[in-house]
Structure formats: structure tokens, C-alpha cells
């Protein structure tokens, strides 16, 4: 739970095992209002999800993109952005 009272959940990339709209609708039904994607643009294209952010917005799900390269650790910029987005210290 963040200081603002939000909750953070983790899941594999929506749209990789089921149709993207189905997975995003399930997240909305569970009460999600924002999706923070850690997947790179290359990974999204490889998974056949080039319009990922647009589809999130079309369904009314907020979307932030903060990618981490596979087998890498988050950069200092990533950490600063994450803290600002989730309102933590």
C-alpha cells in the first residue's frame, strides 16, 4: 500500500496468454485504475502488442511505461520516477 492509499499488484504482461482486451478488462474488474508496464517496446512488439498503451487508454485504464531491460536492474532514473509515481519515499 502506498502513502496515498493505493495498492500495487504484479502480473505477467497482459495480452500474452489471452486477448489483451480480455486481460485489461479483468484488471479493471478487479479494481485497477492504472497499469505501470515494465516491459520494453521491443518485448511488446515481439509479443504482438504494439498498441498496448492505446488499448489501455481506450478501456479507461491509466498507463505509465517504465521499462526495464531483461536481465537488468532498475536505473537511478527508474527508481526516482517510480517513487514519484507511487508516492513513496
PDB file of C-alpha atoms in Angstrom:
ATOM      1  CA  UNK A   1       0.000   0.000   0.000  1.00  0.00           C
ATOM      2  CA  UNK A   2       1.362   3.415  -0.938  1.00  0.00           C
ATOM      3  CA  UNK A   3       1.179   6.543   1.209  1.00  0.00           C
ATOM      4  CA  UNK A   4      -1.716   7.689  -0.968  1.00  0.00           C
ATOM      5  CA  UNK A   5      -3.608   4.501  -0.051  1.00  0.00           C
ATOM      6  CA  UNK A   6      -3.201   2.698  -3.376  1.00  0.00           C
ATOM      7  CA  UNK A   7      -2.262  -0.926  -3.726  1.00  0.00           C
ATOM      8  CA  UNK A   8       0.296  -2.445  -6.060  1.00  0.00           C
ATOM      9  CA  UNK A   9      -0.270  -5.797  -7.749  1.00  0.00           C
ATOM     10  CA  UNK A  10       2.061  -7.712 -10.056  1.00  0.00           C
ATOM     11  CA  UNK A  11       1.117  -9.789 -13.064  1.00  0.00           C
ATOM     12  CA  UNK A  12       2.683 -11.038 -16.242  1.00  0.00           C
ATOM     13  CA  UNK A  13       2.225  -8.828 -19.281  1.00  0.00           C
ATOM     14  CA  UNK A  14      -1.473  -8.646 -20.195  1.00  0.00           C
ATOM     15  CA  UNK A  15      -2.226  -9.990 -23.656  1.00  0.00           C
ATOM     16  CA  UNK A  16       0.476 -12.658 -23.688  1.00  0.00           C
ATOM     17  CA  UNK A  17      -1.775 -15.630 -22.774  1.00  0.00           C
ATOM     18  CA  UNK A  18      -5.236 -14.206 -23.533  1.00  0.00           C
ATOM     19  CA  UNK A  19      -6.528 -11.432 -25.773  1.00  0.00           C
ATOM     20  CA  UNK A  20      -5.266  -8.080 -24.493  1.00  0.00           C
ATOM     21  CA  UNK A  21      -8.757  -6.588 -24.119  1.00  0.00           C
ATOM     22  CA  UNK A  22      -9.807  -9.599 -22.017  1.00  0.00           C
ATOM     23  CA  UNK A  23      -6.832  -9.257 -19.670  1.00  0.00           C
ATOM     24  CA  UNK A  24      -7.206  -5.483 -19.343  1.00  0.00           C
ATOM     25  CA  UNK A  25     -10.946  -5.853 -18.649  1.00  0.00           C
ATOM     26  CA  UNK A  26     -10.151  -8.358 -15.892  1.00  0.00           C
ATOM     27  CA  UNK A  27      -7.748  -5.884 -14.298  1.00  0.00           C
ATOM     28  CA  UNK A  28     -10.448  -3.194 -14.398  1.00  0.00           C
ATOM     29  CA  UNK A  29     -12.983  -5.616 -12.848  1.00  0.00           C
ATOM     30  CA  UNK A  30     -10.501  -6.252 -10.017  1.00  0.00           C
ATOM     31  CA  UNK A  31     -10.392  -2.505  -9.312  1.00  0.00           C
ATOM     32  CA  UNK A  32      -7.205  -1.494 -11.106  1.00  0.00           C
ATOM     33  CA  UNK A  33      -7.173   2.040 -12.479  1.00  0.00           C
ATOM     34  CA  UNK A  34      -3.521   2.293 -13.513  1.00  0.00           C
ATOM     35  CA  UNK A  35      -1.120  -0.108 -15.187  1.00  0.00           C
ATOM     36  CA  UNK A  36       2.612   0.502 -14.958  1.00  0.00           C
ATOM     37  CA  UNK A  37       4.301  -1.512 -17.691  1.00  0.00           C
ATOM     38  CA  UNK A  38       7.903  -2.570 -17.084  1.00  0.00           C
ATOM     39  CA  UNK A  39       8.097  -4.288 -20.479  1.00  0.00           C
ATOM     40  CA  UNK A  40      10.279  -2.750 -23.185  1.00  0.00           C
ATOM     41  CA  UNK A  41       8.815  -1.607 -26.523  1.00  0.00           C
ATOM     42  CA  UNK A  42      10.807  -4.385 -28.224  1.00  0.00           C
ATOM     43  CA  UNK A  43       9.233  -7.016 -25.956  1.00  0.00           C
ATOM     44  CA  UNK A  44       5.752  -5.593 -26.578  1.00  0.00           C
ATOM     45  CA  UNK A  45       6.270  -5.730 -30.357  1.00  0.00           C
ATOM     46  CA  UNK A  46       7.671  -9.267 -30.102  1.00  0.00           C
ATOM     47  CA  UNK A  47       4.560 -10.310 -28.133  1.00  0.00           C
ATOM     48  CA  UNK A  48       2.324  -8.809 -30.815  1.00  0.00           C
ATOM     49  CA  UNK A  49       1.220  -5.920 -28.593  1.00  0.00           C
ATOM     50  CA  UNK A  50       2.380  -2.759 -30.407  1.00  0.00           C
ATOM     51  CA  UNK A  51      -0.738  -0.745 -29.414  1.00  0.00           C
ATOM     52  CA  UNK A  52      -0.582  -1.735 -25.745  1.00  0.00           C
ATOM     53  CA  UNK A  53      -0.773   1.772 -24.235  1.00  0.00           C
ATOM     54  CA  UNK A  54      -3.526   2.865 -26.622  1.00  0.00           C
ATOM     55  CA  UNK A  55      -5.669  -0.138 -25.734  1.00  0.00           C
ATOM     56  CA  UNK A  56      -5.223   0.578 -22.020  1.00  0.00           C
ATOM     57  CA  UNK A  57      -6.421   4.158 -22.515  1.00  0.00           C
ATOM     58  CA  UNK A  58      -9.329   3.103 -24.764  1.00  0.00           C
ATOM     59  CA  UNK A  59     -10.653   0.930 -21.933  1.00  0.00           C
ATOM     60  CA  UNK A  60     -10.178   3.673 -19.354  1.00  0.00           C
ATOM     61  CA  UNK A  61      -7.133   2.144 -17.691  1.00  0.00           C
ATOM     62  CA  UNK A  62      -4.330   4.597 -16.980  1.00  0.00           C
ATOM     63  CA  UNK A  63      -0.958   3.565 -18.345  1.00  0.00           C
ATOM     64  CA  UNK A  64       2.609   4.504 -17.451  1.00  0.00           C
ATOM     65  CA  UNK A  65       5.531   2.947 -19.267  1.00  0.00           C
ATOM     66  CA  UNK A  66       8.691   2.435 -17.228  1.00  0.00           C
ATOM     67  CA  UNK A  67      10.666  -0.317 -18.977  1.00  0.00           C
ATOM     68  CA  UNK A  68      13.443  -2.422 -17.517  1.00  0.00           C
ATOM     69  CA  UNK A  69      15.660  -4.319 -19.950  1.00  0.00           C
ATOM     70  CA  UNK A  70      15.626  -8.077 -19.418  1.00  0.00           C
ATOM     71  CA  UNK A  71      18.270  -9.316 -17.021  1.00  0.00           C
ATOM     72  CA  UNK A  72      18.988  -5.736 -15.896  1.00  0.00           C
ATOM     73  CA  UNK A  73      18.444  -3.822 -12.703  1.00  0.00           C
ATOM     74  CA  UNK A  74      16.460  -0.595 -12.491  1.00  0.00           C
ATOM     75  CA  UNK A  75      18.488   2.563 -13.094  1.00  0.00           C
ATOM     76  CA  UNK A  76      18.608   5.520 -10.699  1.00  0.00           C
ATOM     77  CA  UNK A  77      16.254   7.351 -13.100  1.00  0.00           C
ATOM     78  CA  UNK A  78      13.822   4.402 -12.934  1.00  0.00           C
ATOM     79  CA  UNK A  79      13.870   4.436  -9.122  1.00  0.00           C
ATOM     80  CA  UNK A  80      13.306   8.207  -8.939  1.00  0.00           C
ATOM     81  CA  UNK A  81      10.423   8.003 -11.411  1.00  0.00           C
ATOM     82  CA  UNK A  82       8.885   5.009  -9.622  1.00  0.00           C
ATOM     83  CA  UNK A  83       8.979   6.796  -6.273  1.00  0.00           C
ATOM     84  CA  UNK A  84       7.328   9.852  -7.775  1.00  0.00           C
ATOM     85  CA  UNK A  85       4.610   7.808  -9.485  1.00  0.00           C
ATOM     86  CA  UNK A  86       3.702   5.690  -6.472  1.00  0.00           C
ATOM     87  CA  UNK A  87       4.229   8.498  -3.948  1.00  0.00           C
ATOM     88  CA  UNK A  88       6.706   6.728  -1.682  1.00  0.00           C
ATOM     89  CA  UNK A  89       9.927   7.792  -0.027  1.00  0.00           C
TER      90      UNK A  89
END
